[in-house]
GROMACS .gro file of C-alpha atoms in nm:
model
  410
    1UNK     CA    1  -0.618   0.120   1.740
    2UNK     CA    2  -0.941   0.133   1.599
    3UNK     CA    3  -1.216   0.123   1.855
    4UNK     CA    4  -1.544  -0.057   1.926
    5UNK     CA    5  -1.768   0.188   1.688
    6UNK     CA    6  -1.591   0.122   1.409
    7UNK     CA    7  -1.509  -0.252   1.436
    8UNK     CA    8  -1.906  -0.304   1.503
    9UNK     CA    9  -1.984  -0.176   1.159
   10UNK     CA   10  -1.808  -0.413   0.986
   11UNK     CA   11  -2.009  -0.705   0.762
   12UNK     CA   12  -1.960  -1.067   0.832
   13UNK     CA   13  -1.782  -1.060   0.500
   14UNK     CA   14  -1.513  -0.833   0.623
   15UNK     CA   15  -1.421  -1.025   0.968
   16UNK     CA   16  -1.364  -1.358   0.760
   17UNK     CA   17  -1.097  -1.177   0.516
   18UNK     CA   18  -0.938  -1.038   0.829
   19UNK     CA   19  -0.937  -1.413   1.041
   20UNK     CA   20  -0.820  -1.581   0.725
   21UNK     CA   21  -0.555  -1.353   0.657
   22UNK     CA   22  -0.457  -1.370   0.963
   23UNK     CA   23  -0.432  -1.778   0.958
   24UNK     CA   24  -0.277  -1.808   0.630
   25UNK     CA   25  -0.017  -1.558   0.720
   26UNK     CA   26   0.037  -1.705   1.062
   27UNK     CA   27   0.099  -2.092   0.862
   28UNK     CA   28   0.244  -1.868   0.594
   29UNK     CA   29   0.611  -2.060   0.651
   30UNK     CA   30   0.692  -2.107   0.306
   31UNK     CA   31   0.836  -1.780   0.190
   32UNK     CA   32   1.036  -1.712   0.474
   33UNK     CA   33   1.196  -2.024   0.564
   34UNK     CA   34   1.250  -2.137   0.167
   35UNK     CA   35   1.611  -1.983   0.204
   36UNK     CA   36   1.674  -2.259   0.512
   37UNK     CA   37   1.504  -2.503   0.282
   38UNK     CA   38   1.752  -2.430  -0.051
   39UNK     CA   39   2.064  -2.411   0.189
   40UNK     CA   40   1.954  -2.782   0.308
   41UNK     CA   41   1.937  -2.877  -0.076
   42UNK     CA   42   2.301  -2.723  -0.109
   43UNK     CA   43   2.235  -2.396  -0.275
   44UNK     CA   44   2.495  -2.147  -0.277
   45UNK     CA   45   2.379  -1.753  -0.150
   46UNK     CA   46   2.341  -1.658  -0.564
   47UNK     CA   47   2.178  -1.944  -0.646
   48UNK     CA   48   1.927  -1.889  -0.367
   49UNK     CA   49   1.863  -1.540  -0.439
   50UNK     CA   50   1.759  -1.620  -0.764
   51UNK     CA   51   1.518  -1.907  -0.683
   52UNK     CA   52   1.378  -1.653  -0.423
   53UNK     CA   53   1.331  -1.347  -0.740
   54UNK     CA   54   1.182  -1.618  -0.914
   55UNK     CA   55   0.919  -1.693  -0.608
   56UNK     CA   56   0.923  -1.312  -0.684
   57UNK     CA   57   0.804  -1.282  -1.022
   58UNK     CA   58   0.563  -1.525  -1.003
   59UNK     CA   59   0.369  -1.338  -0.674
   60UNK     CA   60   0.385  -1.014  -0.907
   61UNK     CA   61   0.232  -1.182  -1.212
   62UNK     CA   62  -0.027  -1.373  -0.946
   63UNK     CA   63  -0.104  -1.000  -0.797
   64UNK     CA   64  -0.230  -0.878  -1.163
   65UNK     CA   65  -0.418  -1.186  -1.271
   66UNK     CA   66  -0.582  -1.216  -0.937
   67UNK     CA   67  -0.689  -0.837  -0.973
   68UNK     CA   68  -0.790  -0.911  -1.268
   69UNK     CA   69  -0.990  -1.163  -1.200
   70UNK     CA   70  -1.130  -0.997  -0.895
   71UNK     CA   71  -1.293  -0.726  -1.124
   72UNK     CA   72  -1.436  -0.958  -1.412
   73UNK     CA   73  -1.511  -1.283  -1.151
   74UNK     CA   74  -1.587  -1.190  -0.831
   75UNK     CA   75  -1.438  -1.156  -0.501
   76UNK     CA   76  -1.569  -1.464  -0.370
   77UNK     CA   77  -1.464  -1.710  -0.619
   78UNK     CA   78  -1.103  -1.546  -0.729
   79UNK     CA   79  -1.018  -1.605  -0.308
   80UNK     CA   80  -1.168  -1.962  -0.315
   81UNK     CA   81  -0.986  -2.085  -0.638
   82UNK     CA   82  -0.663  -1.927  -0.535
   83UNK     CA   83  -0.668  -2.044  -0.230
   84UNK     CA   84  -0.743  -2.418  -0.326
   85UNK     CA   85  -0.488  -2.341  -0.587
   86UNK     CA   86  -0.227  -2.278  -0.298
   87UNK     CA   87  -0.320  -2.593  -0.115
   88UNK     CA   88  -0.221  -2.812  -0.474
   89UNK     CA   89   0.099  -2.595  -0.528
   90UNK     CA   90   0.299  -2.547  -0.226
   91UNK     CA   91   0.322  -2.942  -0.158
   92UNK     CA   92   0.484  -2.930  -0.527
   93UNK     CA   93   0.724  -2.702  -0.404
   94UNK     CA   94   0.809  -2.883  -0.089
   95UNK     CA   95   0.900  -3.208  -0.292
   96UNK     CA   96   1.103  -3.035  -0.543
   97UNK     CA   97   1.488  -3.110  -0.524
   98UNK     CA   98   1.644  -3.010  -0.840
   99UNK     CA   99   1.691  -2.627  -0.967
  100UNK     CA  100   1.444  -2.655  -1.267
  101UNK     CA  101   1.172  -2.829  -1.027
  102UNK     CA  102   1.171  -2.523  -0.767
  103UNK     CA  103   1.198  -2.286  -1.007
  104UNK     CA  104   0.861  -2.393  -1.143
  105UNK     CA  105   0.705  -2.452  -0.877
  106UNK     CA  106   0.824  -2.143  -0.664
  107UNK     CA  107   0.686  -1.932  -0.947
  108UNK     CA  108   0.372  -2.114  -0.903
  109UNK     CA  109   0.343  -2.072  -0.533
  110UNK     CA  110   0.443  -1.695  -0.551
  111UNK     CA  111   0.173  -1.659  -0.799
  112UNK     CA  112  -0.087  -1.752  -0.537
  113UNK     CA  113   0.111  -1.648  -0.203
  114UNK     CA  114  -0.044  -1.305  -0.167
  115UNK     CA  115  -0.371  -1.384  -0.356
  116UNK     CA  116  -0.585  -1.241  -0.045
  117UNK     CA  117  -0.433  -0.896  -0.062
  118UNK     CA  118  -0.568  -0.779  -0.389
  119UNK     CA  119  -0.936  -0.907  -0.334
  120UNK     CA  120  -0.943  -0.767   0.085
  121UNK     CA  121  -0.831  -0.426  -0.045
  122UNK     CA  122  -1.107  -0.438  -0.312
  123UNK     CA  123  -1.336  -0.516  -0.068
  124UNK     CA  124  -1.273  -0.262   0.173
  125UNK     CA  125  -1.307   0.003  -0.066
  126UNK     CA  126  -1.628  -0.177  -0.209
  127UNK     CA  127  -1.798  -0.208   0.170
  128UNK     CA  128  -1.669   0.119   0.374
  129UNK     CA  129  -1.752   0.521   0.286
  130UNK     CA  130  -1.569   0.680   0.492
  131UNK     CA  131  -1.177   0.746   0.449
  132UNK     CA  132  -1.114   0.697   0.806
  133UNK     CA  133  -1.288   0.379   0.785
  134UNK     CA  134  -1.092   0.257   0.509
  135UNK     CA  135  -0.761   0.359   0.673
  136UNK     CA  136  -0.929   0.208   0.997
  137UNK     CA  137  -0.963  -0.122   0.844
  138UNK     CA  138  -0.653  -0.111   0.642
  139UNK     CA  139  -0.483  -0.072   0.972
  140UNK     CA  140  -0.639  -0.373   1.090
  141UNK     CA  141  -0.609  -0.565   0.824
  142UNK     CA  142  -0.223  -0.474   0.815
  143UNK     CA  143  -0.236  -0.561   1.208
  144UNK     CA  144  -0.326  -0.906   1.168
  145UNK     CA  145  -0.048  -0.948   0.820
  146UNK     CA  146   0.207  -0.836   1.076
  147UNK     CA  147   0.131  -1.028   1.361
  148UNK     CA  148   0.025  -1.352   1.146
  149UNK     CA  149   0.404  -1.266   0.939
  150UNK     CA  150   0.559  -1.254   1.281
  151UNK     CA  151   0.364  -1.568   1.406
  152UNK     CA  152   0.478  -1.732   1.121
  153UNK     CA  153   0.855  -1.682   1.185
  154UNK     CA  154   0.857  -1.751   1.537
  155UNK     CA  155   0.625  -2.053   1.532
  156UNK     CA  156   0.863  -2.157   1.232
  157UNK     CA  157   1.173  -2.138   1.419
  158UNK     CA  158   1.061  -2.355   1.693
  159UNK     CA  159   0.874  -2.611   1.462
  160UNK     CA  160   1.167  -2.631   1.197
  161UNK     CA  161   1.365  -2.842   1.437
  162UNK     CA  162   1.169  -3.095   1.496
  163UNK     CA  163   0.918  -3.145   1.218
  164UNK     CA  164   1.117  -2.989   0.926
  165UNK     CA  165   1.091  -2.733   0.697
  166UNK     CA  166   0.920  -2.930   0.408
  167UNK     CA  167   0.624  -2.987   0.669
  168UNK     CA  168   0.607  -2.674   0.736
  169UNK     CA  169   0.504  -2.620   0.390
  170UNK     CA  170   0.261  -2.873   0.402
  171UNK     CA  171   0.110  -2.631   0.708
  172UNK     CA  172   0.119  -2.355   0.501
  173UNK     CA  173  -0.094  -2.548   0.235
  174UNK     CA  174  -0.341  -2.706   0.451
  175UNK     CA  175  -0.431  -2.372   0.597
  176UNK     CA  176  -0.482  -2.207   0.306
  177UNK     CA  177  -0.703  -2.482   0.177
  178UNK     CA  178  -0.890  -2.456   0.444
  179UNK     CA  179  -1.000  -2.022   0.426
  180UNK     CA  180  -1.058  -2.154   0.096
  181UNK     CA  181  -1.294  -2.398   0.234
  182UNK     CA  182  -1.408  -2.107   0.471
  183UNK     CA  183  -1.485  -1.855   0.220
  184UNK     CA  184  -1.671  -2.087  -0.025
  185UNK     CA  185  -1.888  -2.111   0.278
  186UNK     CA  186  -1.971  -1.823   0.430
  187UNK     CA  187  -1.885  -1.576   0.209
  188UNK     CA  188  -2.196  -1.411  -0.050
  189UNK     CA  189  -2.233  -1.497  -0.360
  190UNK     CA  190  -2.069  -1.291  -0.658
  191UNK     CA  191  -2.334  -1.144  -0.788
  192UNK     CA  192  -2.374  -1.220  -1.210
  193UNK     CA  193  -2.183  -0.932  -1.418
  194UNK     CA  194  -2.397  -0.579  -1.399
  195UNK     CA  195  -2.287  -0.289  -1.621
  196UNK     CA  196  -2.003  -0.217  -1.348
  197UNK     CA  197  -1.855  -0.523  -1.453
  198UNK     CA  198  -1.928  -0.467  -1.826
  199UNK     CA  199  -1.734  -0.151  -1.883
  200UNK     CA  200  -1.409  -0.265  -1.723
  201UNK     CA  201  -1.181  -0.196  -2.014
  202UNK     CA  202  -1.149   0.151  -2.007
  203UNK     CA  203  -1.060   0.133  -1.665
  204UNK     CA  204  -0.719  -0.121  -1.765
  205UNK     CA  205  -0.653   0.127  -2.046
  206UNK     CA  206  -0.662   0.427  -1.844
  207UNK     CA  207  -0.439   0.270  -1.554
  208UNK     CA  208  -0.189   0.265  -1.856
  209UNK     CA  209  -0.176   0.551  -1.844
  210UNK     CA  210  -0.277   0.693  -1.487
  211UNK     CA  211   0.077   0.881  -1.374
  212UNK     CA  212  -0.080   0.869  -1.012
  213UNK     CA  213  -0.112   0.524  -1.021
  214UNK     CA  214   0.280   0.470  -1.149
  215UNK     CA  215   0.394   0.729  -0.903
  216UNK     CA  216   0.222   0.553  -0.595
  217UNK     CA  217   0.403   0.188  -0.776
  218UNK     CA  218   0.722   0.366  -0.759
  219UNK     CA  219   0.713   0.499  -0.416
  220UNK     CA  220   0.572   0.181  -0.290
  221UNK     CA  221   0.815  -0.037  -0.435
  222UNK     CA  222   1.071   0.135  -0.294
  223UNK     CA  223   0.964   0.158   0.073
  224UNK     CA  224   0.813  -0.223   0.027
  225UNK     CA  225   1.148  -0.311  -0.067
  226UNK     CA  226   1.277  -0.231   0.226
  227UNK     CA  227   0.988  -0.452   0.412
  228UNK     CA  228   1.104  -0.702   0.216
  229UNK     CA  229   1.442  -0.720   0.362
  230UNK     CA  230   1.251  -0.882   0.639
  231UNK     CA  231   1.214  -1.187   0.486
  232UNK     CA  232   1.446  -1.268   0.210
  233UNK     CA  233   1.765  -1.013   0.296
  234UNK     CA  234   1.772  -1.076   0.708
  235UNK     CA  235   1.748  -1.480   0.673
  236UNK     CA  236   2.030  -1.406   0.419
  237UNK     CA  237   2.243  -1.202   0.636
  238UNK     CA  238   2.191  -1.408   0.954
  239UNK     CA  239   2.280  -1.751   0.700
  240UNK     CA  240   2.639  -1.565   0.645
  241UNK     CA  241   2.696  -1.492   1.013
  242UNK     CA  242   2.595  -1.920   1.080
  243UNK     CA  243   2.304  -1.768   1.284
  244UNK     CA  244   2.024  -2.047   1.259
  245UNK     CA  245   1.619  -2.099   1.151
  246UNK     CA  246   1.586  -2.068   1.518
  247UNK     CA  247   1.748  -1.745   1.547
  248UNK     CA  248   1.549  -1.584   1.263
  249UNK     CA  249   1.253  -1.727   1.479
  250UNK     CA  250   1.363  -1.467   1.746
  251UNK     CA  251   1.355  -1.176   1.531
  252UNK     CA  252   1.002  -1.246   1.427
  253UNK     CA  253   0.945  -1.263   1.809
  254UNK     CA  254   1.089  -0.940   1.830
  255UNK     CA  255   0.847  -0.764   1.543
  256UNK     CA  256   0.551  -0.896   1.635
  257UNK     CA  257   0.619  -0.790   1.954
  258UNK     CA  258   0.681  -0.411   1.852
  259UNK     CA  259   0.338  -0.471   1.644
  260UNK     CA  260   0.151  -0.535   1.923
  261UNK     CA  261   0.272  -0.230   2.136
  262UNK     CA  262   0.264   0.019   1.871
  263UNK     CA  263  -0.057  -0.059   1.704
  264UNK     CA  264  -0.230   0.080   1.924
  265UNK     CA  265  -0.051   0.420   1.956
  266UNK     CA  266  -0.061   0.482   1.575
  267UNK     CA  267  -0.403   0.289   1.413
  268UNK     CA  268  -0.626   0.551   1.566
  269UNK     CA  269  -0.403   0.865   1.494
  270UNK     CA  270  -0.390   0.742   1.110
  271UNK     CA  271  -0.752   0.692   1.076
  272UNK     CA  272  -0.815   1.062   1.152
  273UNK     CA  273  -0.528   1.164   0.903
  274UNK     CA  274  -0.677   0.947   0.661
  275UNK     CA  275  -1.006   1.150   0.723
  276UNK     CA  276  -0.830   1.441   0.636
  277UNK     CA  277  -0.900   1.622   0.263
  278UNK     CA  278  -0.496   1.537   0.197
  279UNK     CA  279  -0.353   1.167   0.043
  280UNK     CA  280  -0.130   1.075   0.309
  281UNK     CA  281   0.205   1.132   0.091
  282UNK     CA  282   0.387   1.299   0.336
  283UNK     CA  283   0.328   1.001   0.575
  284UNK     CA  284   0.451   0.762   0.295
  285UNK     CA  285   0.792   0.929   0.243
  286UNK     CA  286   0.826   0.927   0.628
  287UNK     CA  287   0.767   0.526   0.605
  288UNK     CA  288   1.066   0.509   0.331
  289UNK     CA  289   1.298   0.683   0.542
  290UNK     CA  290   1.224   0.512   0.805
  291UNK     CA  291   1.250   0.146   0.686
  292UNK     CA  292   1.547   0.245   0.465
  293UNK     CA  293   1.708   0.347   0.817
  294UNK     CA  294   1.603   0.031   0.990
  295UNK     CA  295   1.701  -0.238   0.779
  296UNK     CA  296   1.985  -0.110   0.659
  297UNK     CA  297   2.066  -0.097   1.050
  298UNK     CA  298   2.037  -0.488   1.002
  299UNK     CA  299   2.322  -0.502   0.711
  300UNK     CA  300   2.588  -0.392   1.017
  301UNK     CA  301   2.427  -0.642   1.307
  302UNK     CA  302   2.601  -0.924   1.344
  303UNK     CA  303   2.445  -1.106   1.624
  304UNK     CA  304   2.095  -1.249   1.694
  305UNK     CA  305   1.963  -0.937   1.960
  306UNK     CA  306   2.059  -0.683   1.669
  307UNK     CA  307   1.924  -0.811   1.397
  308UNK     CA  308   1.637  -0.833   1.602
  309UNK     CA  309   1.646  -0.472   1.728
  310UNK     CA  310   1.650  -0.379   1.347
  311UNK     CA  311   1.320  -0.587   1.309
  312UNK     CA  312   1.145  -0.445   1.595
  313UNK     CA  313   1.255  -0.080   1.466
  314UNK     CA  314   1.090  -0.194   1.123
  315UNK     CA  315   0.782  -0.179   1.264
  316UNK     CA  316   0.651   0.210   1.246
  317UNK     CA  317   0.769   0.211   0.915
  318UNK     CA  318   0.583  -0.041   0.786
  319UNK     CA  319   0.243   0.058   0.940
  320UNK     CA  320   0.255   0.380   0.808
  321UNK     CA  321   0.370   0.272   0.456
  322UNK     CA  322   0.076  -0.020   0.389
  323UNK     CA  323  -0.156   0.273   0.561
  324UNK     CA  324  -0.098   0.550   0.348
  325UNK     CA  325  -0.081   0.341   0.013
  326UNK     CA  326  -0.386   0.193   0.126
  327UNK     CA  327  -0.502   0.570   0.163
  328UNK     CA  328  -0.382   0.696  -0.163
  329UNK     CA  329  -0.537   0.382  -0.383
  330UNK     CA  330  -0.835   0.452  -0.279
  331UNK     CA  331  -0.850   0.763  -0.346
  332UNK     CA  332  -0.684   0.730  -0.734
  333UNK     CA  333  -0.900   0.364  -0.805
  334UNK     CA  334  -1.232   0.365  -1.019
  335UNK     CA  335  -1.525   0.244  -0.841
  336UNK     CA  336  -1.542  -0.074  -1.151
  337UNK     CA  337  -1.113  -0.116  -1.126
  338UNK     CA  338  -1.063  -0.169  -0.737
  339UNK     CA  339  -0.964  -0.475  -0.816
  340UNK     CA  340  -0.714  -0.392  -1.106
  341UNK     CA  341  -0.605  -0.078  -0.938
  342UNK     CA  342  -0.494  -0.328  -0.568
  343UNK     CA  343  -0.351  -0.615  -0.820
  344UNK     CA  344  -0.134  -0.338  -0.937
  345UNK     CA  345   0.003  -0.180  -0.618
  346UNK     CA  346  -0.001  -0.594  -0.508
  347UNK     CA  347   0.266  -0.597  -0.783
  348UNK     CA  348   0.510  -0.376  -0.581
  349UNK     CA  349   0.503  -0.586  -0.289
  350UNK     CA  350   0.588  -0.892  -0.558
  351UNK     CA  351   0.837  -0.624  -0.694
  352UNK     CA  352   1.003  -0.608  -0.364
  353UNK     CA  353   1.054  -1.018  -0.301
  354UNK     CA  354   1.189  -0.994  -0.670
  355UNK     CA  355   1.435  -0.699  -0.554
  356UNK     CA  356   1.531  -0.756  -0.198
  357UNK     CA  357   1.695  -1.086  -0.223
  358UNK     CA  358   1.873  -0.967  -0.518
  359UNK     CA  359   1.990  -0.624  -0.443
  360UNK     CA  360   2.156  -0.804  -0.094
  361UNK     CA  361   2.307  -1.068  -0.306
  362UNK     CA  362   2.410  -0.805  -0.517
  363UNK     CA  363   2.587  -0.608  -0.264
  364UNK     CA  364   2.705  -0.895  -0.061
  365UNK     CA  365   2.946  -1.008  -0.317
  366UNK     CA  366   3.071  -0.642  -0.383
  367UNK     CA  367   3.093  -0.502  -0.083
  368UNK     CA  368   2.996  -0.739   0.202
  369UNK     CA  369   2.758  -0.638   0.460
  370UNK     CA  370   2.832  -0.284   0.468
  371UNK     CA  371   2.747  -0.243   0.085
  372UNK     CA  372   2.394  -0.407   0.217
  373UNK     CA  373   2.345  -0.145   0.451
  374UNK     CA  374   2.425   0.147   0.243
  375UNK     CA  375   2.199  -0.017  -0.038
  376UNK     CA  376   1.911  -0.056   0.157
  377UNK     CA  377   1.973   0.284   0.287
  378UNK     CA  378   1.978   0.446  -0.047
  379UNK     CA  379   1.638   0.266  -0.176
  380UNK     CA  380   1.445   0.405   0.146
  381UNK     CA  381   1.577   0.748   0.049
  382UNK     CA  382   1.483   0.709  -0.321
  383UNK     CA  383   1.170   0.628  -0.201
  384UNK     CA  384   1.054   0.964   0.034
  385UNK     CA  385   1.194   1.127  -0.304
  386UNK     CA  386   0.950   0.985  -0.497
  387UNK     CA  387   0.673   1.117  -0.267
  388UNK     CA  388   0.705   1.454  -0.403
  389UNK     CA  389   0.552   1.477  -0.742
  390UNK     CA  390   0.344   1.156  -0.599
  391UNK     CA  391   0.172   1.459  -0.387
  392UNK     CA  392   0.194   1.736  -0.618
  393UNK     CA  393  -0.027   1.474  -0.847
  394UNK     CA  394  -0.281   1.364  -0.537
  395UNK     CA  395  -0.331   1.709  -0.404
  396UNK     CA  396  -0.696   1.750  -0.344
  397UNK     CA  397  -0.823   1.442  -0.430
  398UNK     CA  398  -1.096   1.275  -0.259
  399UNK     CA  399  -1.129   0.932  -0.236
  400UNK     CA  400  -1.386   0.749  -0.509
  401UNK     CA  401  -1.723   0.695  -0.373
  402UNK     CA  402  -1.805   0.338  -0.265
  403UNK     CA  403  -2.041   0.056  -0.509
  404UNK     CA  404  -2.365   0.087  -0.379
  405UNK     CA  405  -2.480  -0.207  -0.113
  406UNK     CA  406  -2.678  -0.334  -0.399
  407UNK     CA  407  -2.402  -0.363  -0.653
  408UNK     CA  408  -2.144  -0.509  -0.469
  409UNK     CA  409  -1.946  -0.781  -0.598
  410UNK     CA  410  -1.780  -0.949  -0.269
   0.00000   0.00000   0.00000
């Protein structure tokens, strides 16, 4: 894990994107326990996995508008209006009842969900130099997604018992309203537009058209997919063997756990390969195969302790894979398109909820559980595949120099 001398060099700025994506992952109930909340309402598995792409498509279309807006607005206010935004949407989505209500209003609640991710990984590129640095940071800032995901599904499990799921939403608002609260407040100014944010367009054209960029989107979608699986495809699984909220509680127990031991074995060791002159492909495709491998495990568990092995086996997968994106967009993004450039890759995570939910729904009713496992299996594999021309394109690159300290726009 990243040690003293490099946590001390970090800005204020940086520790309260790190705390309050920690918190508003750690109240962040609302994605993972909406499947417990539709099954109350009388969904069927189908009709559940669609409501759950939808929540899908609207995180990946709030992942490009907020990295958008990160670029031409400012890192400041995009987090505070999303985040206020969040606090007015999810209690919309806990009172809806009817297909056509939730379906709004879980596309509206995607669209804001993961609004912190895009404008944090801006950020770091925009404040820190040094690849290691970067990767350090990442780590961290992956660290505390984890652990807050995890807290989230075992505080969840215990809490949906007695106070419901629909208040757990509430939770999930009121937290987020209040980061946004946090970051109007101690968070710098944006600065008013300079030429870096004047000259932005060339930047969106030429991520048309950057085969880097779709290579890394490709890669990343398929390894995120599996992380996915976490959260939409195991709830699923566990509904079909009658295995309760509380029960999904455990297996969050169970990767946060894992988190917390192996953090601190791999942060450090990926900083220095991040420091290294090579894009950490390799360490990508190893991610792939190694969530593939995990969570298809989960499509052949049947009781609470193994689908809770599979999420604690999860776990070195997905450090590696947020890492080594993390390393590689930083390395492909303009200096004036961080912002575009992590709204993008955002959109494979987004890509993921979309796919997950629907790909084991998919499989379910063709082939049962099995068919799940072999599925997920075969997207982990596509994904190390992928990583090939991905580092035939990257080799040699060097990550883009930061915004000067007096041009920066968090």
């Amino acid at each position: 894990m990243p040690g003293p001398a490099r946590t001390a060099k970090w800005p204020a700025s940086v520790w309260i994107l790190m705390l309050g994506t920690f918190a508003v992952r750690a109240a962040g109930f609302t994605y993972p326990f909406l499947p417990y909340r539709l099954s109350e309402l009388g969904f069927g598995t189908a009709t559940v996995g669609r409501l759950l792409a939808i929540f899908g498509v609207g995180w990946l279309t709030g992942s490009l508008l907020v990295g958008w807006c990160a670029d031409r607005l400012g890192r400041r206010t995009t987090l505070v209006t999303s985040m206020f935004a969040g606090a007015a949407t999810l209690p919309m989505l806990a009172r809806a009842h009817t297909f056509e209500a939730i379906a709004v209003t879980a596309f509206l609640a995607g669209a804001v969900y993961d609004a912190s991710r895009p404008v944090f990984t801006a950020a770091i590129a925009d404040t820190f130099a040094d690849d290691g640095d970067r990767a350090s940071v990442n780590a961290w800032r992956h660290f505390a997604v984890n652990v807050g995901a995890a807290t989230a599904g075992t505080a969840g499990g215990l809490l949906a018992g007695p106070l419901g799921i629909t208040a757990l939403i509430w939770i999930n608002a009121a937290v987020c309203a209040l980061f946004g609260v946090l970051a109007c407040g101690v968070l710098p100014s944006d600065r008013p537009a300079t030429e870096s944010r004047s000259v932005p367009a060339r930047y969106y054209r030429a991520a048309l058209t950057d085969a880097r960029l779709w290579l890394l989107l490709a890669a990343s979608l398929a390894a995120l997919t599996c992380v996915a699986c976490l959260f939409s495809t195991l709830p699923m699984l566990m509904t079909s063997k009658g295995l309760s909220a509380a029960d999904y509680g455990l297996t969050q127990t169970a990767n946060a756990v894992t988190v917390l031991v192996l953090s601190p074995l791999l942060n450090r060791r990926l900083a220095a390969l991040a420091s290294r002159s090579a894009p950490m492909t390799g360490t990508l495709a190893l991610s792939s195969v190694l969530l593939g491998a995990s969570m298809g495990a989960a499509g052949l568990a049947s009781t609470t302790w193994q689908y809770s092995l599979a999420a604690a086996l999860a776990v070195p997968g997905e450090i590696l894979a947020f890492v080594a994106a993390g390393d590689i967009l930083n390395r492909i993004s303009p200096p004036h398109a961080r912002g575009l450039y992590a709204g993008a890759w955002g959109t494979t995570l987004a890509g993921a909820i979309i796919l997950a939910p629907s790909l084991a729904a998919w499989s379910l009713s063709l082939g049962g559980t099995a068919a799940a496992a072999a599925a997920t299996l075969a997207v982990g594999a596509l994904g190390a595949l992928l990583c090939w021309p991905l580092a035939r394109s990257t080799n040699g690159l060097q990550a883009e120099a930061p915004i000067p300290n007096g041009v920066s726009t968090l």
